[in-house]
Amino acid sequence: MLMSVKKAVAAVVAAGIVAYGGTVAYLTHFDHATAPAPAGAGVDAVSTAALNVMREARCDYCHAARVDLPFYFSLPVANTLMSHDRDQGLRHFRVEPVISALQNGSVPDQEPLARIEEVINQNRMPPTLYLLMHWHAHLSDAQRESMLTWIAQVRRQHYATQGVADRFAAEPVQPVPESVPVDPHKVALGQRLFFDRKLSGDGTLNCASCHSLQHGGVDGLVTATGIHGQKGPINVPTVFDAVFNKWQFWNGRAGTLAQQAAGPVMNPVEMGSHDWTSVADRLREDPSYATDFQAAYGSDTIDENTITDAIGEYEKTLVTPDSRFDQYLKGDDAALNTQEKHGYALFKQIGCSGCHTGPSMGGQAFEPLGLEGNYFSARGGKLTDADKGRFEVTHDPADMERFKVPNLRNIALTGPYFHDGSITTLDGAVRDMARYQTPDHNISDQDVTDIVAFLNTLTGRYQGETLRNTAP
């Protein structure tokens, strides 16, 4: 009798092993048969190898919106588990643009490069549960290295700032360029307009009222104060280094500096002008403006397009190179002390550089506020339209509470922090970002201190002088 039971158990175990092995074999075939297309003709070997890693791991299962899913996604219990993972995967990262770039040999954006590098270095993907059914998706050391090699190649070829030391040319952060190409006549006109109060409805405010060049390019307030003392709904982003942003405003509703310049002028809570015709009429009261517009545009036409284009051209000059960190990236090893270097290492290690990338260390993507925890619940208070973030522009539920990643250049001067201005100190901002945006929820006090020490090295120079907060 006992022998019969043992045989029965062994038979069940054997059958289970056979079924499991058969399922894994089927999934291996399915994964390979439905994988994204390989690289096209002419794509270099390094990019092809990186694409093949993604095809083998099937990153698209959880990070692409439209994909043929394995059969178990339709099973009741598995569907619940997998749907949650897939929803979170789509919220954290979208892989489609990267796969497309690898397939056709185009240049991927900086932010996805940084996100992939972060995940590879932290060895967080693919997840263990997924690997139980997809054995082939386990990444070898060689495969991980091929991804990092590709990222380094792209950065060196397309994103390295002139003057960066060779050993730092593949870093996720690059030195701020000394300048960007501009039209000097438009810059001169734009500078004049930036400081002209005629742009506001009652002649009391100018662009610098919120974007003070003596206060890190911000106003130092929780939210902006506009015409007639009205309080705006959101914290003012810095105008310094905004030229490096792919989008402007926290919700990205402007794609250029000129488009950004147009918004506050007409906003009834900000500068409060009613129409561009009245703004142009006020400017024409000064005859010298006609001369300036003629010099800049070959015409004395004064309208929304020429006004905002000139302001945007001037804002391109508001770059702040030559911070101590930039000096370090350009090869001056003594520019940072040991603590500050360790702070930068931690900045990359815990994942901050996965979003804060590029020369301005931000502005390259939109990220949900609260990836790893419910920020708004912990913050408390009433939710506002400003808290909806990118959703206010796209009306896509996936963009709810998703915000443009803020620049970190001159961050020591631009508090209070976050879109709601809810955090007053830099160490508080670091602690909350670790808690709500990275897997390392609770970093040590010493780690916070070291990261803040690094962030303090990001204060750059404008017109030859190190930025300081000198406004009252």
GROMACS .gro file of C-alpha atoms in nm:
model
  472
    1MET     CA    1   0.000   0.000   0.000
    2LEU     CA    2   0.273   0.245   0.102
    3MET     CA    3   0.467   0.161  -0.211
    4SER     CA    4   0.158   0.235  -0.421
    5VAL     CA    5   0.118   0.577  -0.258
    6LYS     CA    6   0.483   0.659  -0.321
    7LYS     CA    7   0.447   0.556  -0.683
    8ALA     CA    8   0.136   0.771  -0.719
    9VAL     CA    9   0.307   1.072  -0.566
   10ALA     CA   10   0.610   1.020  -0.786
   11ALA     CA   11   0.385   0.996  -1.088
   12VAL     CA   12   0.211   1.323  -0.999
   13VAL     CA   13   0.546   1.495  -0.941
   14ALA     CA   14   0.678   1.360  -1.267
   15ALA     CA   15   0.367   1.473  -1.450
   16GLY     CA   16   0.402   1.819  -1.293
   17ILE     CA   17   0.765   1.840  -1.398
   18VAL     CA   18   0.675   1.734  -1.751
   19ALA     CA   19   0.391   1.987  -1.765
   20TYR     CA   20   0.612   2.263  -1.629
   21GLY     CA   21   0.892   2.178  -1.868
   22GLY     CA   22   0.647   2.164  -2.158
   23THR     CA   23   0.502   2.501  -2.063
   24VAL     CA   24   0.847   2.659  -2.043
   25ALA     CA   25   0.938   2.509  -2.381
   26TYR     CA   26   0.615   2.643  -2.533
   27LEU     CA   27   0.674   2.989  -2.389
   28THR     CA   28   1.031   2.991  -2.516
   29HIS     CA   29   0.902   2.920  -2.866
   30PHE     CA   30   0.623   3.179  -2.831
   31ASP     CA   31   0.861   3.445  -2.697
   32HIS     CA   32   1.098   3.400  -2.990
   33ALA     CA   33   0.827   3.373  -3.253
   34THR     CA   34   0.647   3.692  -3.147
   35ALA     CA   35   0.951   3.901  -3.051
   36PRO     CA   36   0.994   4.253  -3.195
   37ALA     CA   37   1.152   4.264  -3.538
   38PRO     CA   38   1.531   4.247  -3.554
   39ALA     CA   39   1.754   4.539  -3.647
   40GLY     CA   40   1.732   4.667  -4.001
   41ALA     CA   41   2.007   4.670  -4.257
   42GLY     CA   42   2.287   4.908  -4.174
   43VAL     CA   43   2.235   4.912  -3.798
   44ASP     CA   44   2.572   4.880  -3.625
   45ALA     CA   45   2.675   4.569  -3.434
   46VAL     CA   46   2.664   4.729  -3.089
   47SER     CA   47   2.304   4.850  -3.136
   48THR     CA   48   2.204   4.517  -3.289
   49ALA     CA   49   2.340   4.333  -2.985
   50ALA     CA   50   2.145   4.560  -2.750
   51LEU     CA   51   1.824   4.506  -2.944
   52ASN     CA   52   1.878   4.131  -2.935
   53VAL     CA   53   1.900   4.146  -2.555
   54MET     CA   54   1.564   4.323  -2.540
   55ARG     CA   55   1.413   4.077  -2.785
   56GLU     CA   56   1.542   3.784  -2.578
   57ALA     CA   57   1.422   3.926  -2.246
   58ARG     CA   58   1.092   4.040  -2.403
   59CYS     CA   59   1.094   4.372  -2.221
   60ASP     CA   60   0.794   4.466  -2.434
   61TYR     CA   61   0.564   4.228  -2.246
   62CYS     CA   62   0.541   4.470  -1.955
   63HIS     CA   63   0.669   4.794  -2.109
   64ALA     CA   64   0.485   4.820  -2.441
   65ALA     CA   65   0.117   4.900  -2.484
   66ARG     CA   66   0.041   4.676  -2.781
   67VAL     CA   67   0.191   4.330  -2.771
   68ASP     CA   68   0.084   3.967  -2.810
   69LEU     CA   69   0.088   3.824  -2.458
   70PRO     CA   70   0.151   3.462  -2.351
   71PHE     CA   71  -0.152   3.242  -2.290
   72TYR     CA   72  -0.126   3.256  -1.910
   73PHE     CA   73  -0.226   3.623  -1.914
   74SER     CA   74  -0.580   3.497  -1.980
   75LEU     CA   75  -0.587   3.255  -1.684
   76PRO     CA   76  -0.784   3.391  -1.383
   77VAL     CA   77  -0.518   3.394  -1.108
   78ALA     CA   78  -0.221   3.459  -1.336
   79ASN     CA   79  -0.409   3.739  -1.510
   80THR     CA   80  -0.454   3.923  -1.182
   81LEU     CA   81  -0.086   3.897  -1.095
   82MET     CA   82   0.044   3.970  -1.443
   83SER     CA   83  -0.196   4.256  -1.510
   84HIS     CA   84  -0.069   4.435  -1.200
   85ASP     CA   85   0.291   4.387  -1.307
   86ARG     CA   86   0.212   4.501  -1.657
   87ASP     CA   87   0.026   4.811  -1.537
   88GLN     CA   88   0.321   4.902  -1.319
   89GLY     CA   89   0.562   4.831  -1.603
   90LEU     CA   90   0.379   5.066  -1.836
   91ARG     CA   91   0.367   5.333  -1.566
   92HIS     CA   92   0.738   5.308  -1.495
   93PHE     CA   93   0.880   5.289  -1.846
   94ARG     CA   94   0.776   5.266  -2.211
   95VAL     CA   95   1.016   5.071  -2.425
   96GLU     CA   96   0.863   5.125  -2.771
   97PRO     CA   97   1.073   5.432  -2.866
   98VAL     CA   98   1.393   5.252  -2.765
   99ILE     CA   99   1.312   4.938  -2.965
  100SER     CA  100   1.218   5.150  -3.266
  101ALA     CA  101   1.545   5.343  -3.244
  102LEU     CA  102   1.745   5.020  -3.223
  103GLN     CA  103   1.559   4.870  -3.517
  104ASN     CA  104   1.618   5.163  -3.752
  105GLY     CA  105   1.946   5.302  -3.622
  106SER     CA  106   1.809   5.635  -3.497
  107VAL     CA  107   1.917   5.808  -3.176
  108PRO     CA  108   1.714   5.734  -2.859
  109ASP     CA  109   1.644   6.009  -2.607
  110GLN     CA  110   1.871   6.057  -2.308
  111GLU     CA  111   1.618   5.968  -2.039
  112PRO     CA  112   1.542   5.610  -2.154
  113LEU     CA  113   1.915   5.545  -2.181
  114ALA     CA  114   1.952   5.649  -1.819
  115ARG     CA  115   1.654   5.441  -1.706
  116ILE     CA  116   1.787   5.128  -1.876
  117GLU     CA  117   2.133   5.187  -1.732
  118GLU     CA  118   1.982   5.224  -1.385
  119VAL     CA  119   1.792   4.895  -1.410
  120ILE     CA  120   2.091   4.708  -1.550
  121ASN     CA  121   2.326   4.835  -1.280
  122GLN     CA  122   2.075   4.754  -1.006
  123ASN     CA  123   2.007   4.411  -1.160
  124ARG     CA  124   1.633   4.461  -1.113
  125MET     CA  125   1.506   4.325  -1.443
  126PRO     CA  126   1.369   4.087  -1.553
  127PRO     CA  127   1.181   4.010  -1.227
  128THR     CA  128   1.219   3.671  -1.060
  129LEU     CA  129   0.857   3.562  -1.105
  130TYR     CA  130   0.880   3.625  -1.477
  131LEU     CA  131   1.201   3.424  -1.503
  132LEU     CA  132   1.029   3.120  -1.350
  133MET     CA  133   0.835   3.081  -1.675
  134HIS     CA  134   1.081   3.242  -1.918
  135TRP     CA  135   1.418   3.083  -1.844
  136HIS     CA  136   1.581   3.221  -2.156
  137ALA     CA  137   1.509   3.579  -2.043
  138HIS     CA  138   1.769   3.567  -1.766
  139LEU     CA  139   2.038   3.817  -1.866
  140SER     CA  140   2.395   3.698  -1.854
  141ASP     CA  141   2.681   3.923  -1.755
  142ALA     CA  142   2.773   3.948  -2.122
  143GLN     CA  143   2.422   4.058  -2.217
  144ARG     CA  144   2.416   4.322  -1.944
  145GLU     CA  145   2.753   4.447  -2.057
  146SER     CA  146   2.632   4.469  -2.417
  147MET     CA  147   2.348   4.698  -2.304
  148LEU     CA  148   2.588   4.923  -2.111
  149THR     CA  149   2.827   4.930  -2.407
  150TRP     CA  150   2.547   5.045  -2.636
  151ILE     CA  151   2.440   5.318  -2.391
  152ALA     CA  152   2.798   5.441  -2.364
  153GLN     CA  153   2.833   5.445  -2.742
  154VAL     CA  154   2.518   5.651  -2.792
  155ARG     CA  155   2.619   5.900  -2.525
  156ARG     CA  156   2.969   5.943  -2.661
  157GLN     CA  157   2.849   5.987  -3.017
  158HIS     CA  158   2.545   6.207  -2.960
  159TYR     CA  159   2.524   6.357  -2.611
  160ALA     CA  160   2.875   6.425  -2.481
  161THR     CA  161   2.929   6.796  -2.415
  162GLN     CA  162   3.230   6.961  -2.575
  163GLY     CA  163   3.514   6.971  -2.326
  164VAL     CA  164   3.403   6.675  -2.116
  165ALA     CA  165   3.686   6.450  -2.005
  166ASP     CA  166   3.699   6.124  -2.198
  167ARG     CA  167   3.637   5.917  -1.885
  168PHE     CA  168   3.310   6.105  -1.829
  169ALA     CA  169   3.189   6.125  -2.190
  170ALA     CA  170   2.947   5.836  -2.133
  171GLU     CA  171   2.807   5.965  -1.803
  172PRO     CA  172   2.430   6.021  -1.768
  173VAL     CA  173   2.505   6.383  -1.671
  174GLN     CA  174   2.708   6.613  -1.893
  175PRO     CA  175   2.859   6.957  -1.833
  176VAL     CA  176   2.640   7.255  -1.917
  177PRO     CA  177   2.756   7.393  -2.255
  178GLU     CA  178   2.924   7.733  -2.241
  179SER     CA  179   2.663   7.873  -2.479
  180VAL     CA  180   2.408   7.786  -2.744
  181PRO     CA  181   2.376   7.948  -3.089
  182VAL     CA  182   2.163   8.265  -3.080
  183ASP     CA  183   2.078   8.572  -3.288
  184PRO     CA  184   2.231   8.868  -3.101
  185HIS     CA  185   1.972   9.118  -3.223
  186LYS     CA  186   1.687   8.899  -3.104
  187VAL     CA  187   1.868   8.840  -2.774
  188ALA     CA  188   1.902   9.214  -2.713
  189LEU     CA  189   1.534   9.268  -2.787
  190GLY     CA  190   1.431   8.966  -2.581
  191GLN     CA  191   1.630   9.086  -2.282
  192ARG     CA  192   1.457   9.420  -2.297
  193LEU     CA  193   1.116   9.253  -2.315
  194PHE     CA  194   1.198   9.009  -2.033
  195PHE     CA  195   1.234   9.303  -1.795
  196ASP     CA  196   0.957   9.524  -1.938
  197ARG     CA  197   0.648   9.558  -1.719
  198LYS     CA  198   0.440   9.669  -2.019
  199LEU     CA  199   0.380   9.301  -2.086
  200SER     CA  200   0.153   9.279  -1.782
  201GLY     CA  201  -0.202   9.404  -1.779
  202ASP     CA  202  -0.146   9.673  -1.514
  203GLY     CA  203   0.221   9.748  -1.578
  204THR     CA  204   0.340   9.602  -1.248
  205LEU     CA  205   0.498   9.270  -1.349
  206ASN     CA  206   0.756   9.140  -1.592
  207CYS     CA  207   0.902   8.798  -1.666
  208ALA     CA  208   1.169   8.856  -1.403
  209SER     CA  209   0.903   8.904  -1.136
  210CYS     CA  210   0.875   8.526  -1.113
  211HIS     CA  211   1.203   8.432  -1.279
  212SER     CA  212   1.448   8.645  -1.086
  213LEU     CA  213   1.802   8.619  -1.215
  214GLN     CA  214   1.915   8.716  -0.866
  215HIS     CA  215   1.727   8.424  -0.712
  216GLY     CA  216   1.825   8.119  -0.914
  217GLY     CA  217   1.575   8.198  -1.190
  218VAL     CA  218   1.275   8.154  -0.958
  219ASP     CA  219   1.084   8.364  -0.702
  220GLY     CA  220   1.155   8.159  -0.391
  221LEU     CA  221   0.783   8.124  -0.314
  222VAL     CA  222   0.567   7.815  -0.269
  223THR     CA  223   0.357   7.925  -0.567
  224ALA     CA  224   0.384   8.236  -0.781
  225THR     CA  225   0.228   8.572  -0.699
  226GLY     CA  226   0.065   8.728  -1.003
  227ILE     CA  227  -0.128   9.040  -1.095
  228HIS     CA  228  -0.325   9.205  -0.814
  229GLY     CA  229  -0.153   8.976  -0.565
  230GLN     CA  230  -0.325   8.661  -0.691
  231LYS     CA  231  -0.160   8.334  -0.598
  232GLY     CA  232  -0.084   8.088  -0.873
  233PRO     CA  233  -0.145   7.714  -0.836
  234ILE     CA  234   0.206   7.586  -0.889
  235ASN     CA  235   0.573   7.636  -0.804
  236VAL     CA  236   0.781   7.839  -1.050
  237PRO     CA  237   1.042   7.636  -1.246
  238THR     CA  238   1.379   7.799  -1.298
  239VAL     CA  239   1.443   7.985  -1.622
  240PHE     CA  240   1.815   7.908  -1.601
  241ASP     CA  241   1.917   7.624  -1.835
  242ALA     CA  242   1.555   7.585  -1.949
  243VAL     CA  243   1.685   7.584  -2.306
  244PHE     CA  244   1.791   7.224  -2.249
  245ASN     CA  245   1.438   7.112  -2.160
  246LYS     CA  246   1.244   6.918  -2.421
  247TRP     CA  247   0.926   7.077  -2.287
  248GLN     CA  248   0.840   7.377  -2.071
  249PHE     CA  249   0.613   7.406  -1.765
  250TRP     CA  250   0.558   7.124  -1.517
  251ASN     CA  251   0.294   6.966  -1.741
  252GLY     CA  252   0.486   7.027  -2.063
  253ARG     CA  253   0.213   7.231  -2.227
  254ALA     CA  254   0.476   7.436  -2.414
  255GLY     CA  255   0.725   7.277  -2.647
  256THR     CA  256   0.954   7.579  -2.690
  257LEU     CA  257   1.080   7.872  -2.488
  258ALA     CA  258   0.878   8.105  -2.710
  259GLN     CA  259   0.559   7.912  -2.640
  260GLN     CA  260   0.639   7.922  -2.269
  261ALA     CA  261   0.689   8.298  -2.283
  262ALA     CA  262   0.340   8.344  -2.424
  263GLY     CA  263   0.161   8.164  -2.142
  264PRO     CA  264   0.215   8.391  -1.838
  265VAL     CA  265   0.151   8.711  -2.033
  266MET     CA  266  -0.208   8.612  -2.109
  267ASN     CA  267  -0.275   8.417  -1.790
  268PRO     CA  268  -0.526   8.617  -1.581
  269VAL     CA  269  -0.363   8.493  -1.259
  270GLU     CA  270  -0.008   8.573  -1.372
  271MET     CA  271   0.063   8.882  -1.586
  272GLY     CA  272  -0.299   8.939  -1.676
  273SER     CA  273  -0.290   9.093  -2.022
  274HIS     CA  274  -0.611   9.040  -2.216
  275ASP     CA  275  -0.483   9.022  -2.574
  276TRP     CA  276  -0.162   9.060  -2.771
  277THR     CA  277  -0.288   9.362  -2.960
  278SER     CA  278  -0.302   9.566  -2.640
  279VAL     CA  279   0.044   9.443  -2.539
  280ALA     CA  280   0.183   9.547  -2.879
  281ASP     CA  281   0.013   9.887  -2.852
  282ARG     CA  282   0.176   9.950  -2.515
  283LEU     CA  283   0.517   9.860  -2.657
  284ARG     CA  284   0.468  10.089  -2.957
  285GLU     CA  285   0.427  10.381  -2.720
  286ASP     CA  286   0.807  10.370  -2.702
  287PRO     CA  287   0.931  10.448  -3.057
  288SER     CA  288   1.265  10.279  -2.992
  289TYR     CA  289   1.093   9.941  -2.992
  290ALA     CA  290   1.019   9.976  -3.364
  291THR     CA  291   1.392  10.013  -3.425
  292ASP     CA  292   1.471   9.708  -3.211
  293PHE     CA  293   1.212   9.488  -3.382
  294GLN     CA  294   1.337   9.608  -3.722
  295ALA     CA  295   1.692   9.508  -3.629
  296ALA     CA  296   1.581   9.167  -3.502
  297TYR     CA  297   1.324   9.070  -3.764
  298GLY     CA  298   1.375   9.298  -4.061
  299SER     CA  299   1.034   9.445  -3.989
  300ASP     CA  300   0.879   9.666  -3.724
  301THR     CA  301   0.596   9.415  -3.678
  302ILE     CA  302   0.519   9.380  -3.309
  303ASP     CA  303   0.291   9.087  -3.228
  304GLU     CA  304   0.273   8.769  -3.026
  305ASN     CA  305   0.512   8.580  -3.253
  306THR     CA  306   0.790   8.838  -3.254
  307ILE     CA  307   0.755   8.922  -2.884
  308THR     CA  308   0.766   8.564  -2.762
  309ASP     CA  309   1.031   8.457  -3.013
  310ALA     CA  310   1.262   8.734  -2.891
  311ILE     CA  311   1.207   8.646  -2.527
  312GLY     CA  312   1.274   8.281  -2.603
  313GLU     CA  313   1.595   8.375  -2.785
  314TYR     CA  314   1.713   8.572  -2.482
  315GLU     CA  315   1.629   8.283  -2.250
  316LYS     CA  316   1.860   8.062  -2.456
  317THR     CA  317   2.146   8.269  -2.315
  318LEU     CA  318   2.046   8.195  -1.954
  319VAL     CA  319   2.283   7.900  -1.924
  320THR     CA  320   2.496   7.841  -1.616
  321PRO     CA  321   2.812   7.648  -1.703
  322ASP     CA  322   3.130   7.602  -1.504
  323SER     CA  323   2.988   7.471  -1.178
  324ARG     CA  324   3.234   7.279  -0.965
  325PHE     CA  325   3.069   6.962  -1.088
  326ASP     CA  326   3.121   7.074  -1.448
  327GLN     CA  327   3.487   7.137  -1.372
  328TYR     CA  328   3.506   6.783  -1.235
  329LEU     CA  329   3.342   6.638  -1.547
  330LYS     CA  330   3.592   6.830  -1.758
  331GLY     CA  331   3.881   6.661  -1.583
  332ASP     CA  332   3.957   6.862  -1.268
  333ASP     CA  333   3.953   6.585  -1.011
  334ALA     CA  334   4.020   6.831  -0.728
  335ALA     CA  335   3.702   7.028  -0.805
  336LEU     CA  336   3.502   6.791  -0.581
  337ASN     CA  337   3.599   6.657  -0.241
  338THR     CA  338   3.560   6.295  -0.134
  339GLN     CA  339   3.213   6.344   0.015
  340GLU     CA  340   3.083   6.518  -0.297
  341LYS     CA  341   3.218   6.245  -0.524
  342HIS     CA  342   3.054   5.984  -0.304
  343GLY     CA  343   2.731   6.183  -0.321
  344TYR     CA  344   2.742   6.167  -0.701
  345ALA     CA  345   2.806   5.793  -0.686
  346LEU     CA  346   2.503   5.753  -0.458
  347PHE     CA  347   2.299   5.977  -0.689
  348LYS     CA  348   2.358   5.723  -0.965
  349GLN     CA  349   2.344   5.414  -0.745
  350ILE     CA  350   1.997   5.470  -0.599
  351GLY     CA  351   1.854   5.576  -0.935
  352CYS     CA  352   1.834   5.958  -0.929
  353SER     CA  353   2.028   5.979  -1.255
  354GLY     CA  354   1.767   5.756  -1.419
  355CYS     CA  355   1.547   6.065  -1.451
  356HIS     CA  356   1.779   6.360  -1.384
  357THR     CA  357   1.994   6.322  -1.691
  358GLY     CA  358   2.151   6.542  -1.957
  359PRO     CA  359   2.331   6.875  -1.908
  360SER     CA  360   2.051   7.035  -1.705
  361MET     CA  361   1.986   6.712  -1.513
  362GLY     CA  362   1.617   6.716  -1.594
  363GLY     CA  363   1.361   6.830  -1.847
  364GLN     CA  364   1.398   6.521  -2.066
  365ALA     CA  365   1.087   6.326  -1.968
  366PHE     CA  366   0.768   6.313  -1.763
  367GLU     CA  367   0.754   6.090  -1.459
  368PRO     CA  368   0.471   6.000  -1.219
  369LEU     CA  369   0.514   6.158  -0.878
  370GLY     CA  370   0.490   5.858  -0.650
  371LEU     CA  371   0.634   5.566  -0.848
  372GLU     CA  372   0.723   5.375  -0.533
  373GLY     CA  373   0.474   5.520  -0.284
  374ASN     CA  374   0.167   5.740  -0.265
  375TYR     CA  375   0.314   6.089  -0.248
  376PHE     CA  376  -0.017   6.273  -0.249
  377SER     CA  377  -0.167   6.063   0.028
  378ALA     CA  378   0.135   6.128   0.247
  379ARG     CA  379   0.136   6.497   0.162
  380GLY     CA  380  -0.229   6.537   0.250
  381GLY     CA  381  -0.443   6.833   0.162
  382LYS     CA  382  -0.685   6.882  -0.121
  383LEU     CA  383  -0.585   6.765  -0.466
  384THR     CA  384  -0.583   7.044  -0.723
  385ASP     CA  385  -0.581   7.062  -1.101
  386ALA     CA  386  -0.209   7.141  -1.076
  387ASP     CA  387  -0.162   6.800  -0.911
  388LYS     CA  388  -0.292   6.629  -1.227
  389GLY     CA  389   0.029   6.710  -1.412
  390ARG     CA  390   0.062   6.601  -1.772
  391PHE     CA  391  -0.298   6.478  -1.773
  392GLU     CA  392  -0.412   6.842  -1.798
  393VAL     CA  393  -0.252   6.852  -2.143
  394THR     CA  394  -0.311   6.505  -2.287
  395HIS     CA  395  -0.621   6.390  -2.093
  396ASP     CA  396  -0.466   6.045  -2.103
  397PRO     CA  397  -0.526   5.859  -1.773
  398ALA     CA  398  -0.170   5.725  -1.798
  399ASP     CA  399  -0.046   6.083  -1.757
  400MET     CA  400  -0.230   6.150  -1.431
  401GLU     CA  401   0.010   6.294  -1.170
  402ARG     CA  402   0.296   6.276  -1.421
  403PHE     CA  403   0.527   6.578  -1.426
  404LYS     CA  404   0.824   6.704  -1.623
  405VAL     CA  405   1.138   6.604  -1.438
  406PRO     CA  406   1.275   6.930  -1.292
  407ASN     CA  407   1.625   7.056  -1.362
  408LEU     CA  408   1.873   7.009  -1.082
  409ARG     CA  409   2.123   7.270  -1.193
  410ASN     CA  410   2.149   7.544  -0.927
  411ILE     CA  411   1.910   7.339  -0.714
  412ALA     CA  412   2.050   7.481  -0.391
  413LEU     CA  413   1.908   7.820  -0.495
  414THR     CA  414   1.566   7.721  -0.628
  415GLY     CA  415   1.365   7.603  -0.325
  416PRO     CA  416   1.099   7.539  -0.220
  417TYR     CA  417   1.081   7.215  -0.415
  418PHE     CA  418   0.842   7.002  -0.624
  419HIS     CA  419   0.551   7.128  -0.831
  420ASP     CA  420   0.357   7.213  -0.515
  421GLY     CA  421   0.646   7.382  -0.333
  422SER     CA  422   0.572   7.155  -0.039
  423ILE     CA  423   0.934   7.086   0.063
  424THR     CA  424   1.147   7.373   0.189
  425THR     CA  425   1.487   7.208   0.232
  426LEU     CA  426   1.716   7.026  -0.007
  427ASP     CA  427   1.770   6.736   0.231
  428GLY     CA  428   1.393   6.700   0.263
  429ALA     CA  429   1.360   6.691  -0.113
  430VAL     CA  430   1.630   6.423  -0.142
  431ARG     CA  431   1.467   6.213   0.127
  432ASP     CA  432   1.122   6.237  -0.032
  433MET     CA  433   1.252   6.162  -0.381
  434ALA     CA  434   1.426   5.850  -0.251
  435ARG     CA  435   1.107   5.750  -0.070
  436TYR     CA  436   0.859   5.804  -0.350
  437GLN     CA  437   1.061   5.762  -0.670
  438THR     CA  438   1.327   5.495  -0.609
  439PRO     CA  439   1.334   5.138  -0.475
  440ASP     CA  440   1.564   5.257  -0.193
  441HIS     CA  441   1.277   5.394   0.011
  442ASN     CA  442   1.464   5.490   0.325
  443ILE     CA  443   1.819   5.600   0.265
  444SER     CA  444   2.041   5.679   0.562
  445ASP     CA  445   2.095   6.025   0.704
  446GLN     CA  446   2.457   6.008   0.594
  447ASP     CA  447   2.354   5.920   0.238
  448VAL     CA  448   2.120   6.219   0.233
  449THR     CA  449   2.399   6.444   0.360
  450ASP     CA  450   2.638   6.317   0.094
  451ILE     CA  451   2.388   6.357  -0.189
  452VAL     CA  452   2.307   6.712  -0.074
  453ALA     CA  453   2.680   6.787  -0.068
  454PHE     CA  454   2.695   6.675  -0.431
  455LEU     CA  455   2.388   6.879  -0.527
  456ASN     CA  456   2.551   7.187  -0.381
  457THR     CA  457   2.826   7.152  -0.641
  458LEU     CA  458   2.573   7.209  -0.922
  459THR     CA  459   2.557   7.587  -0.877
  460GLY     CA  460   2.691   7.735  -1.199
  461ARG     CA  461   2.807   8.070  -1.327
  462TYR     CA  462   2.612   8.329  -1.522
  463GLN     CA  463   2.792   8.608  -1.704
  464GLY     CA  464   3.113   8.503  -1.533
  465GLU     CA  465   2.979   8.517  -1.176
  466THR     CA  466   2.877   8.224  -0.956
  467LEU     CA  467   2.502   8.238  -0.897
  468ARG     CA  468   2.386   8.347  -0.554
  469ASN     CA  469   2.051   8.439  -0.408
  470THR     CA  470   2.082   8.815  -0.371
  471ALA     CA  471   1.718   8.917  -0.411
  472PRO     CA  472   1.541   9.033  -0.090
   0.00000   0.00000   0.00000
